[in-house]
Amino acid sequence: MSKKTAATWSDAAELAAPLIQVNILADSQPLQASQMLLELIAGAGEYADASSLGDLYCRLGNCRVILHDPAAIRDFEAALEYAEKSGKLYLKVDILHSLARTFIAFGDTNSALQYCEKAINLGRTLDDQAMFAQILMTLGLAFAVAQQFERSIEIYAEAAALCRARADKLGLARVLNNWADVLTNSFEVSRDTGFAADVQILDEAILYGRQALDLAEECESFRFQLLTIETLAHAMEVHGMYEVALVELEAGMSKLGGHGFVKEELDIQVRLGALELQLSQAGPAVIRLSKARELALGLGSYPHFADLLKTLSTAYEAAGDFAKALAVYKECHIVTLKSHDQQAQISAQIFAAKLDLDKLQRETESHKSRVSQLENYNRSLNVLVREDSLTGLPNRRALQEHLERVAVTHIGTITFALLDIDHFKRVNDNFSHLIGDEVLRHFGQLIRSCLRAGDMAARIGGEEFALVLERARGSRSVDVCERIRKAIQSYDWSVIAPTLHITASFGITHVKASDDLKSMMERADSALYRAKQAGRNRIEKA
């Protein structure tokens, strides 16, 4: 960095020129960009404003996420502290959103959803549709990582509408690219788990991928063009269109290669090698993947190195060079073990950073005015009488109040459902009541994560829960409950106890103008009884 950039600064205007350079380097050379940002932070003068320092730390965190460095969370912690001092809500929302993306990058989906929710709640007060669309994209990605594909697609549809309304072509390209990726992944998951997979999903993925690529070309974003080409080719490959995907990727590399986006180009080279293997072109695949291996070694931190080596070993085997295939396979095994060790270290660092982040936020809350503390206390009292303490869901009282409110304006579109954990007594008897409590907590969190905007879930006693679904008449109500039922059935309950598996039965009824809670529950309970009599893990309508 030049002496001018590293010099002491106090005013945001003095940062304009160096930050232009940082923006240019952030995607292609994040390490150099982060070094520049560290120098700018070190050069902060005595009177440097808090919002500028918060912005610098936020940018530094984003660069470190690209480098897969968990120190990013520490940067965002510092950024949040300066954002609180500055009182700039826009900066705080940006930091919370960046934290959500960071936790996705490091595989912590629960924390990502938590920070997305914080960013959305705070962001609503700003009425910034561009920022809101970006947060929705991150939220959609978090649900996609959790394999809640239907929920992810609903969110992407909302984000796409916002981008179209603002004529935001690059934003729309990002949404469509993510949407295409989710469709392809959902097809693969369905296929690999033995469920019927509709090939039309892949046709739709290819359509959205093509639209995203066209928009990225209009915006002249080289890096994003590489990303969209790889997404498009992935959908084509899963569809069995190997030759078309190969031509698409080679044309993209010929046009866009050499602009400094090494990781993105490596991803494409690995996919090209895999496609050549599918087309029985083992020799070219070996040459391509061997070059990619050398490039990845030079890069030093390629996140998909083990996958590259695995594909290269397969290529050598297909070419008949079994000695090299074995050597590369052994190298892949060593890299995988090291990756596990590194991931364990990263997880420990993230855990420690999260504790400090939580501590910072607690300390920030403790400095609020007495009036705010009293308001929070009153709100807490209100929650206590309306919330189930074990699951955090609304209780029966809150359920009745909610029904009374929505019945005024939505009586013709409300569906009420009862759901009951199947054979819950066996959980308590065979595993313990402590495990039973953990099942109830996870169950409550799971159904909450599956709800749409405006829906409500409540625990009304024991293992029995209730749902109030707006805009869900006819078959739509069954579709919503079916999504929740599948999420419960496919959830990895072994994280609570080995061999544990949980399912639920549903009874649903449409709400009538003459209904009270008792009459709704009687009809839904009758349907629930039929679901249990019919074998459980199913849905019945009253």
Coordinates of C-alpha atoms in Angstrom, one line a residue:
M1 CA 0.0 0.0 0.0
S2 CA 1.2 3.5 -0.7
K3 CA 2.3 5.8 2.1
K4 CA -0.7 8.0 1.3
T5 CA -3.1 5.1 1.9
A6 CA -1.3 4.1 5.2
A7 CA -1.3 7.7 6.5
T8 CA -3.4 8.7 9.5
W9 CA -6.9 9.6 8.6
S10 CA -9.9 11.0 10.6
D11 CA -12.6 11.8 8.1
A12 CA -14.5 9.3 5.9
A13 CA -13.8 11.5 2.8
E14 CA -10.1 10.6 3.2
L15 CA -11.0 6.9 2.7
A16 CA -12.8 7.3 -0.6
A17 CA -9.7 6.7 -2.9
P18 CA -8.2 3.7 -1.0
L19 CA -11.6 2.0 -0.7
I20 CA -12.1 2.2 -4.5
Q21 CA -8.9 0.1 -4.7
V22 CA -10.1 -2.3 -2.0
N23 CA -13.4 -2.8 -3.9
I24 CA -11.4 -3.7 -7.1
L25 CA -9.3 -6.3 -5.2
A26 CA -11.9 -7.7 -2.9
D27 CA -13.1 -10.5 -5.2
S28 CA -10.0 -11.4 -7.1
Q29 CA -7.3 -10.7 -4.5
P30 CA -9.0 -10.8 -1.1
L31 CA -5.7 -11.3 0.8
Q32 CA -4.2 -8.1 -0.6
A33 CA -7.5 -6.3 0.0
S34 CA -7.5 -7.4 3.6
Q35 CA -3.9 -6.2 4.1
M36 CA -4.9 -2.8 2.8
L37 CA -7.8 -2.7 5.2
L38 CA -5.6 -3.6 8.1
E39 CA -3.3 -0.7 7.3
L40 CA -6.3 1.7 7.0
I41 CA -7.6 0.5 10.4
A42 CA -4.1 1.0 11.9
G43 CA -4.0 4.5 10.4
A44 CA -7.2 5.6 12.1
G45 CA -6.5 9.0 13.8
E46 CA -7.6 10.1 17.2
Y47 CA -10.8 11.6 15.8
A48 CA -11.7 8.9 13.3
D49 CA -15.4 8.4 13.2
A50 CA -16.9 5.2 14.6
S51 CA -19.0 4.5 11.5
S52 CA -16.0 4.5 9.2
L53 CA -14.1 2.1 11.4
G54 CA -17.1 -0.1 11.6
D55 CA -17.3 -0.2 7.8
L56 CA -13.6 -1.0 7.5
Y57 CA -13.9 -3.9 10.0
C58 CA -17.0 -5.2 8.1
R59 CA -15.1 -5.1 4.8
L60 CA -12.2 -6.9 6.4
G61 CA -14.5 -9.6 7.7
N62 CA -16.0 -10.1 4.2
C63 CA -12.5 -10.5 2.7
R64 CA -11.5 -13.0 5.4
V65 CA -14.7 -15.0 4.7
I66 CA -13.5 -15.4 1.1
L67 CA -10.2 -16.6 2.5
H68 CA -12.1 -19.1 4.8
D69 CA -10.5 -17.4 7.8
P70 CA -12.6 -17.7 11.0
A71 CA -11.0 -14.5 12.2
A72 CA -13.7 -12.8 10.2
I73 CA -16.1 -13.2 13.1
R74 CA -13.7 -11.2 15.3
D75 CA -13.7 -8.5 12.7
F76 CA -17.5 -8.4 12.6
E77 CA -17.5 -8.3 16.4
A78 CA -15.3 -5.1 16.3
A79 CA -17.5 -3.7 13.5
L80 CA -20.7 -4.2 15.6
E81 CA -19.1 -2.4 18.5
Y82 CA -18.3 0.6 16.3
A83 CA -21.7 0.5 14.7
E84 CA -23.3 0.7 18.2
K85 CA -21.2 3.7 19.0
S86 CA -22.1 5.4 15.7
G87 CA -25.8 4.7 15.9
K88 CA -25.8 3.9 12.2
L89 CA -28.6 1.4 11.7
Y90 CA -27.7 0.8 8.1
L91 CA -24.2 -0.3 9.1
K92 CA -25.5 -2.6 11.8
V93 CA -27.8 -4.3 9.4
D94 CA -25.0 -4.8 6.9
I95 CA -22.8 -6.3 9.7
L96 CA -25.6 -8.7 10.9
H97 CA -26.2 -9.7 7.3
S98 CA -22.5 -10.3 6.8
L99 CA -22.4 -12.5 9.9
A100 CA -25.2 -14.6 8.5
R101 CA -23.3 -15.2 5.3
T102 CA -20.2 -16.0 7.4
F103 CA -21.9 -18.7 9.4
I104 CA -23.3 -20.2 6.2
A105 CA -19.7 -20.3 4.9
F106 CA -18.5 -22.1 8.0
G107 CA -21.5 -24.6 8.1
D108 CA -23.4 -23.1 11.1
T109 CA -26.9 -22.9 9.6
N110 CA -28.7 -22.2 12.9
S111 CA -26.5 -19.2 13.6
A112 CA -26.9 -18.0 10.0
L113 CA -30.7 -18.1 10.4
Q114 CA -30.5 -16.3 13.7
Y115 CA -28.5 -13.4 12.2
C116 CA -30.7 -13.3 9.1
E117 CA -33.7 -12.8 11.4
K118 CA -31.9 -10.0 13.3
A119 CA -30.9 -8.3 10.0
I120 CA -34.4 -8.6 8.6
N121 CA -36.1 -7.3 11.7
L122 CA -33.7 -4.3 12.0
G123 CA -33.7 -3.8 8.2
R124 CA -37.5 -3.3 8.0
T125 CA -37.1 0.0 9.8
L126 CA -34.8 1.3 7.0
D127 CA -37.2 0.6 4.1
D128 CA -34.2 -0.3 1.9
Q129 CA -35.5 -2.7 -0.7
A130 CA -32.1 -3.4 -2.2
M131 CA -30.6 -4.4 1.2
F132 CA -33.7 -6.4 2.0
A133 CA -33.5 -8.4 -1.2
Q134 CA -29.8 -9.2 -0.4
I135 CA -30.8 -10.5 3.1
L136 CA -33.5 -12.6 1.6
M137 CA -31.0 -14.2 -0.8
T138 CA -28.8 -15.1 2.2
L139 CA -31.9 -16.5 4.1
G140 CA -32.8 -18.5 1.0
L141 CA -29.3 -19.9 0.9
A142 CA -29.4 -20.9 4.6
F143 CA -32.6 -22.8 4.0
A144 CA -31.1 -24.5 0.9
V145 CA -28.1 -25.6 3.0
A146 CA -30.5 -27.1 5.5
Q147 CA -32.3 -28.8 2.5
Q148 CA -35.5 -26.9 3.2
F149 CA -35.7 -26.5 -0.6
E150 CA -39.4 -25.4 -0.9
R151 CA -38.9 -22.7 1.7
S152 CA -35.7 -21.6 0.0
I153 CA -37.6 -21.3 -3.4
E154 CA -40.4 -19.2 -1.8
I155 CA -37.8 -16.8 -0.4
Y156 CA -36.0 -16.6 -3.8
A157 CA -39.3 -15.8 -5.5
E158 CA -39.8 -12.9 -3.1
A159 CA -36.2 -11.6 -3.6
A160 CA -36.6 -11.9 -7.4
A161 CA -39.8 -9.8 -7.3
L162 CA -38.0 -7.1 -5.3
C163 CA -35.1 -7.0 -7.8
R164 CA -37.4 -6.8 -10.8
A165 CA -39.3 -4.0 -9.2
R166 CA -36.1 -2.1 -8.8
A167 CA -34.7 -3.1 -12.2
D168 CA -31.7 -4.5 -10.3
K169 CA -30.2 -6.8 -13.0
L170 CA -27.2 -8.0 -11.1
G171 CA -29.3 -8.6 -8.0
L172 CA -31.8 -10.6 -10.1
A173 CA -28.9 -12.5 -11.7
R174 CA -27.7 -13.6 -8.2
V175 CA -31.2 -14.7 -7.2
L176 CA -31.8 -16.7 -10.4
N177 CA -28.4 -18.3 -10.1
N178 CA -29.1 -19.4 -6.5
W179 CA -32.6 -20.5 -7.5
A180 CA -31.2 -22.7 -10.3
D181 CA -28.7 -24.2 -7.9
V182 CA -31.4 -25.0 -5.4
L183 CA -33.5 -26.7 -8.0
T184 CA -30.6 -28.8 -9.2
N185 CA -29.7 -29.8 -5.6
S186 CA -33.3 -30.6 -4.7
F187 CA -33.4 -33.0 -7.8
E188 CA -30.2 -34.7 -6.7
V189 CA -31.4 -35.1 -3.1
S190 CA -34.7 -36.6 -4.3
R191 CA -33.0 -38.9 -6.7
D192 CA -30.3 -40.0 -4.3
T193 CA -32.8 -40.7 -1.5
G194 CA -35.0 -42.9 -3.7
F195 CA -37.9 -40.4 -4.2
A196 CA -39.3 -39.7 -7.6
A197 CA -37.4 -36.8 -9.1
D198 CA -39.2 -34.7 -11.8
V199 CA -36.8 -34.0 -14.6
Q200 CA -38.8 -30.8 -15.3
I201 CA -37.1 -29.4 -12.3
L202 CA -33.8 -29.6 -14.2
D203 CA -35.3 -27.9 -17.2
E204 CA -36.4 -25.1 -15.0
A205 CA -32.9 -24.9 -13.4
I206 CA -31.3 -24.6 -16.8
L207 CA -33.8 -21.9 -17.8
Y208 CA -33.0 -19.8 -14.7
G209 CA -29.3 -20.5 -15.0
R210 CA -29.4 -19.2 -18.6
Q211 CA -31.3 -16.1 -17.6
A212 CA -28.8 -15.4 -14.8
L213 CA -25.9 -15.8 -17.2
D214 CA -27.5 -13.4 -19.7
L215 CA -28.0 -10.8 -16.9
A216 CA -24.5 -11.2 -15.6
E217 CA -23.1 -10.6 -19.2
E218 CA -25.2 -7.4 -19.4
C219 CA -23.7 -6.2 -16.1
E220 CA -20.2 -7.2 -17.3
S221 CA -19.4 -9.0 -14.1
F222 CA -16.7 -11.5 -15.0
R223 CA -16.6 -13.3 -11.7
F224 CA -20.4 -13.7 -11.6
Q225 CA -20.4 -14.9 -15.2
L226 CA -18.0 -17.7 -14.1
L227 CA -20.2 -18.6 -11.2
T228 CA -23.4 -18.7 -13.3
I229 CA -21.7 -20.8 -16.1
E230 CA -20.7 -23.3 -13.5
T231 CA -24.2 -23.4 -12.0
L232 CA -25.7 -23.8 -15.5
A233 CA -23.3 -26.6 -16.4
H234 CA -24.0 -28.4 -13.1
A235 CA -27.8 -28.5 -14.0
M236 CA -26.9 -29.8 -17.5
E237 CA -24.6 -32.4 -16.1
V238 CA -27.2 -33.8 -13.7
H239 CA -29.7 -33.7 -16.7
G240 CA -27.2 -36.0 -18.6
M241 CA -26.4 -33.2 -21.1
Y242 CA -22.6 -33.9 -20.8
E243 CA -21.5 -32.6 -24.2
V244 CA -23.6 -29.5 -24.0
A245 CA -22.3 -28.7 -20.5
L246 CA -18.7 -29.3 -21.7
V247 CA -19.1 -26.9 -24.6
E248 CA -20.7 -24.3 -22.4
L249 CA -17.9 -24.4 -19.8
E250 CA -15.1 -24.4 -22.4
A251 CA -16.7 -21.4 -24.2
G252 CA -17.0 -19.6 -20.8
M253 CA -13.3 -20.3 -19.9
S254 CA -12.1 -19.1 -23.3
K255 CA -14.0 -15.8 -22.9
L256 CA -13.7 -15.2 -19.2
G257 CA -10.5 -16.9 -18.0
G258 CA -7.4 -15.0 -16.9
H259 CA -9.2 -12.2 -15.0
G260 CA -7.7 -13.3 -11.6
F261 CA -10.6 -15.3 -10.3
V262 CA -8.5 -18.4 -9.7
K263 CA -10.9 -20.3 -7.4
E264 CA -13.9 -19.9 -9.8
E265 CA -11.7 -21.0 -12.7
L266 CA -10.6 -24.0 -10.7
D267 CA -14.2 -25.0 -10.0
I268 CA -14.9 -25.0 -13.7
Q269 CA -11.7 -27.0 -14.5
V270 CA -12.8 -29.7 -12.0
R271 CA -16.3 -29.9 -13.5
L272 CA -14.8 -30.0 -17.0
G273 CA -12.6 -33.0 -15.9
A274 CA -15.6 -34.7 -14.5
L275 CA -17.6 -34.2 -17.7
E276 CA -14.7 -35.6 -19.8
L277 CA -14.8 -38.7 -17.6
Q278 CA -18.6 -39.0 -18.2
L279 CA -17.8 -38.9 -21.9
S280 CA -15.1 -41.6 -21.6
Q281 CA -12.3 -39.0 -22.3
A282 CA -10.0 -40.2 -19.5
G283 CA -6.8 -39.0 -21.1
P284 CA -7.9 -35.3 -21.5
A285 CA -9.4 -35.5 -18.0
V286 CA -6.1 -36.6 -16.5
I287 CA -4.2 -33.8 -18.2
R288 CA -6.8 -31.2 -17.2
L289 CA -7.2 -32.3 -13.6
S290 CA -3.4 -32.7 -13.1
K291 CA -2.9 -29.0 -14.1
A292 CA -5.8 -28.1 -11.8
R293 CA -4.0 -29.9 -9.0
E294 CA -0.8 -27.9 -9.5
L295 CA -2.8 -24.7 -9.6
A296 CA -4.7 -25.6 -6.4
L297 CA -1.4 -26.4 -4.7
G298 CA -0.1 -23.0 -5.7
L299 CA -3.3 -21.3 -4.5
G300 CA -2.7 -22.8 -1.0
S301 CA -6.3 -22.8 0.3
Y302 CA -8.6 -24.3 -2.4
P303 CA -11.7 -25.5 -0.4
H304 CA -12.5 -28.3 -2.9
F305 CA -9.0 -29.8 -3.1
A306 CA -10.1 -33.3 -1.8
D307 CA -12.9 -33.5 -4.5
L308 CA -10.4 -32.5 -7.2
L309 CA -8.0 -35.3 -6.1
K310 CA -10.8 -37.8 -5.9
T311 CA -11.9 -37.0 -9.5
L312 CA -8.2 -37.1 -10.6
S313 CA -7.8 -40.6 -9.0
T314 CA -10.9 -41.8 -10.9
A315 CA -9.5 -40.4 -14.1
Y316 CA -6.2 -42.2 -13.7
E317 CA -8.1 -45.4 -13.0
A318 CA -10.2 -44.9 -16.1
A319 CA -7.0 -44.3 -18.1
G320 CA -5.6 -47.6 -16.8
D321 CA -2.8 -46.0 -14.7
F322 CA -3.6 -47.8 -11.5
A323 CA -0.4 -46.9 -9.7
K324 CA -1.0 -43.1 -10.1
A325 CA -4.7 -43.6 -9.3
L326 CA -3.6 -45.2 -6.0
A327 CA -1.1 -42.5 -5.3
V328 CA -3.6 -39.7 -5.8
Y329 CA -6.2 -41.6 -3.8
K330 CA -3.7 -41.8 -0.9
E331 CA -3.0 -38.0 -1.3
C332 CA -6.8 -37.4 -1.2
H333 CA -7.1 -39.4 2.0
I334 CA -4.3 -37.4 3.7
V335 CA -5.9 -34.1 2.5
T336 CA -9.3 -35.2 3.8
L337 CA -7.8 -36.0 7.3
K338 CA -6.0 -32.7 7.4
S339 CA -9.2 -31.0 6.3
H340 CA -11.1 -32.6 9.2
D341 CA -8.4 -31.5 11.7
Q342 CA -8.5 -27.9 10.2
Q343 CA -12.3 -27.9 10.4
A344 CA -12.2 -28.9 14.0
Q345 CA -9.8 -26.1 14.8
I346 CA -12.0 -23.6 12.8
S347 CA -15.0 -24.8 14.7
A348 CA -13.3 -24.2 18.0
Q349 CA -12.3 -20.7 16.9
I350 CA -15.8 -20.0 15.7
F351 CA -17.3 -21.2 19.0
A352 CA -15.0 -19.0 21.0
A353 CA -15.7 -16.0 18.7
K354 CA -19.5 -16.6 19.0
L355 CA -19.2 -16.5 22.8
D356 CA -17.4 -13.2 22.6
L357 CA -19.9 -11.9 20.1
D358 CA -22.8 -12.9 22.4
K359 CA -20.9 -11.2 25.3
L360 CA -20.5 -8.0 23.3
Q361 CA -24.2 -7.9 22.5
R362 CA -25.1 -8.6 26.1
E363 CA -22.9 -5.7 27.2
T364 CA -24.4 -3.4 24.6
E365 CA -27.9 -4.3 25.8
S366 CA -26.8 -3.5 29.4
H367 CA -25.9 0.0 28.5
K368 CA -29.4 0.9 27.3
S369 CA -31.4 3.5 29.1
R370 CA -33.6 2.7 32.1
V371 CA -36.7 3.3 30.0
S372 CA -35.6 0.7 27.4
Q373 CA -34.8 -1.8 30.2
L374 CA -38.3 -1.4 31.7
E375 CA -39.9 -1.8 28.3
N376 CA -37.9 -5.0 27.7
Y377 CA -38.9 -6.2 31.1
N378 CA -42.6 -5.6 30.4
R379 CA -42.3 -7.3 27.0
S380 CA -40.6 -10.3 28.8
L381 CA -43.5 -10.6 31.2
N382 CA -45.9 -10.5 28.3
V383 CA -44.0 -13.3 26.6
L384 CA -43.8 -15.5 29.7
V385 CA -47.6 -15.7 30.0
R386 CA -47.9 -16.5 26.3
E387 CA -44.9 -18.7 25.6
D388 CA -44.1 -22.4 26.2
S389 CA -40.9 -22.4 28.3
L390 CA -39.6 -25.6 26.9
T391 CA -39.9 -25.1 23.2
G392 CA -40.1 -21.3 23.0
L393 CA -43.3 -21.6 20.9
P394 CA -46.5 -19.7 21.8
N395 CA -48.8 -21.5 24.3
R396 CA -52.5 -22.2 24.3
R397 CA -53.3 -18.7 25.5
A398 CA -51.3 -17.1 22.8
L399 CA -52.9 -19.5 20.2
Q400 CA -56.4 -18.4 21.2
E401 CA -55.5 -14.7 21.1
H402 CA -53.9 -15.1 17.7
L403 CA -57.0 -16.9 16.3
E404 CA -59.2 -14.1 17.6
R405 CA -57.1 -11.5 15.8
V406 CA -56.8 -13.2 12.4
A407 CA -60.4 -14.4 12.4
V408 CA -61.5 -10.8 12.0
T409 CA -60.0 -10.4 8.5
H410 CA -58.9 -13.8 7.4
I411 CA -61.8 -16.1 8.5
G412 CA -62.3 -17.5 5.0
T413 CA -58.7 -18.5 4.4
I414 CA -57.5 -20.0 7.7
T415 CA -56.7 -23.7 8.3
F416 CA -56.2 -25.1 11.8
A417 CA -54.2 -28.2 12.4
L418 CA -53.3 -30.4 15.3
L419 CA -50.1 -32.5 15.1
D420 CA -48.9 -35.1 17.6
I421 CA -45.4 -36.7 17.9
D422 CA -45.9 -40.4 17.2
H423 CA -45.1 -42.9 20.0
F424 CA -43.7 -40.1 22.2
K425 CA -44.2 -42.2 25.3
R426 CA -41.7 -44.7 23.9
V427 CA -39.1 -41.9 23.6
N428 CA -39.5 -41.2 27.3
D429 CA -39.6 -44.9 28.3
N430 CA -36.7 -46.0 26.1
F431 CA -34.4 -43.0 26.1
S432 CA -35.3 -40.9 29.3
H433 CA -37.4 -37.9 30.0
L434 CA -34.4 -35.6 29.4
I435 CA -34.1 -36.9 25.8
G436 CA -37.9 -36.4 25.5
D437 CA -37.5 -32.8 26.4
E438 CA -34.7 -32.4 23.8
V439 CA -37.0 -34.0 21.2
L440 CA -39.7 -31.4 22.1
R441 CA -37.3 -28.5 21.8
H442 CA -35.9 -29.7 18.4
F443 CA -39.4 -30.5 17.2
G444 CA -40.6 -26.9 18.1
Q445 CA -37.6 -25.3 16.3
L446 CA -38.1 -27.5 13.3
I447 CA -41.8 -26.8 12.7
R448 CA -41.1 -23.1 13.3
S449 CA -38.4 -23.1 10.6
C450 CA -40.9 -24.6 8.1
L451 CA -43.6 -22.0 8.6
R452 CA -44.5 -19.3 6.0
A453 CA -44.9 -15.6 6.9
G454 CA -48.2 -15.2 8.8
D455 CA -48.4 -18.8 10.0
M456 CA -48.2 -19.7 13.6
A457 CA -47.2 -22.8 15.6
A458 CA -48.0 -23.4 19.2
R459 CA -47.4 -26.1 21.8
I460 CA -50.7 -26.8 23.6
G461 CA -49.6 -29.6 25.9
G462 CA -47.4 -32.7 26.1
E463 CA -46.4 -33.8 22.7
E464 CA -49.3 -32.0 21.0
F465 CA -48.9 -28.9 18.8
A466 CA -51.2 -26.7 16.8
L467 CA -50.8 -24.8 13.6
V468 CA -52.7 -21.8 12.3
L469 CA -52.1 -21.5 8.5
E470 CA -53.2 -18.3 6.6
R471 CA -53.9 -18.4 2.9
A472 CA -54.1 -22.2 3.0
R473 CA -57.5 -23.5 1.9
G474 CA -58.1 -26.7 0.0
S475 CA -55.1 -28.7 -1.2
R476 CA -52.7 -25.8 -0.2
S477 CA -53.2 -26.7 3.5
V478 CA -52.3 -30.3 2.9
D479 CA -49.2 -29.2 0.9
V480 CA -48.0 -27.0 3.8
C481 CA -48.5 -29.7 6.4
E482 CA -46.9 -32.3 4.1
R483 CA -43.8 -30.1 3.9
I484 CA -43.6 -30.0 7.7
R485 CA -44.3 -33.7 8.0
K486 CA -41.4 -34.5 5.6
A487 CA -39.1 -32.2 7.4
I488 CA -39.8 -34.0 10.7
Q489 CA -39.4 -37.4 9.1
S490 CA -36.1 -36.6 7.4
Y491 CA -34.5 -34.6 10.3
D492 CA -31.4 -36.2 11.8
W493 CA -32.7 -37.1 15.2
S494 CA -29.6 -39.1 16.0
V495 CA -28.0 -35.8 17.0
I496 CA -30.1 -36.2 20.2
A497 CA -29.7 -39.9 20.7
P498 CA -28.4 -42.8 18.5
T499 CA -31.2 -44.8 16.7
L500 CA -33.8 -42.1 17.6
H501 CA -36.3 -41.4 14.8
I502 CA -39.3 -39.2 15.1
T503 CA -42.5 -38.8 13.0
A504 CA -45.7 -36.9 13.5
S505 CA -49.4 -37.3 12.6
F506 CA -51.6 -34.4 11.5
G507 CA -55.3 -33.6 11.7
I508 CA -56.5 -30.5 9.8
T509 CA -59.7 -28.5 9.5
H510 CA -60.8 -25.3 7.9
V511 CA -61.9 -22.5 10.2
K512 CA -65.6 -21.5 10.1
A513 CA -67.1 -18.2 11.1
S514 CA -69.0 -19.9 14.0
D515 CA -65.9 -21.6 15.4
D516 CA -64.2 -21.2 18.8
L517 CA -61.0 -22.9 19.8
K518 CA -62.9 -25.8 21.3
S519 CA -64.9 -26.6 18.1
M520 CA -61.8 -26.4 15.9
M521 CA -59.8 -28.6 18.2
E522 CA -62.6 -31.2 18.3
R523 CA -62.7 -31.5 14.5
A524 CA -58.9 -31.5 14.1
D525 CA -58.5 -34.0 16.9
S526 CA -61.0 -36.3 15.2
A527 CA -58.9 -36.1 12.0
L528 CA -55.7 -36.6 14.0
Y529 CA -57.2 -39.8 15.6
R530 CA -57.9 -41.2 12.1
A531 CA -54.4 -40.4 11.1
K532 CA -53.1 -42.4 14.0
Q533 CA -55.5 -45.3 13.4
A534 CA -54.4 -45.4 9.8
G535 CA -50.7 -46.0 10.7
R536 CA -49.4 -42.6 11.9
N537 CA -46.9 -40.3 10.1
R538 CA -49.7 -39.0 7.8
I539 CA -52.2 -36.2 7.4
E540 CA -56.0 -36.5 7.6
K541 CA -58.6 -33.8 6.9
A542 CA -61.7 -33.3 9.0

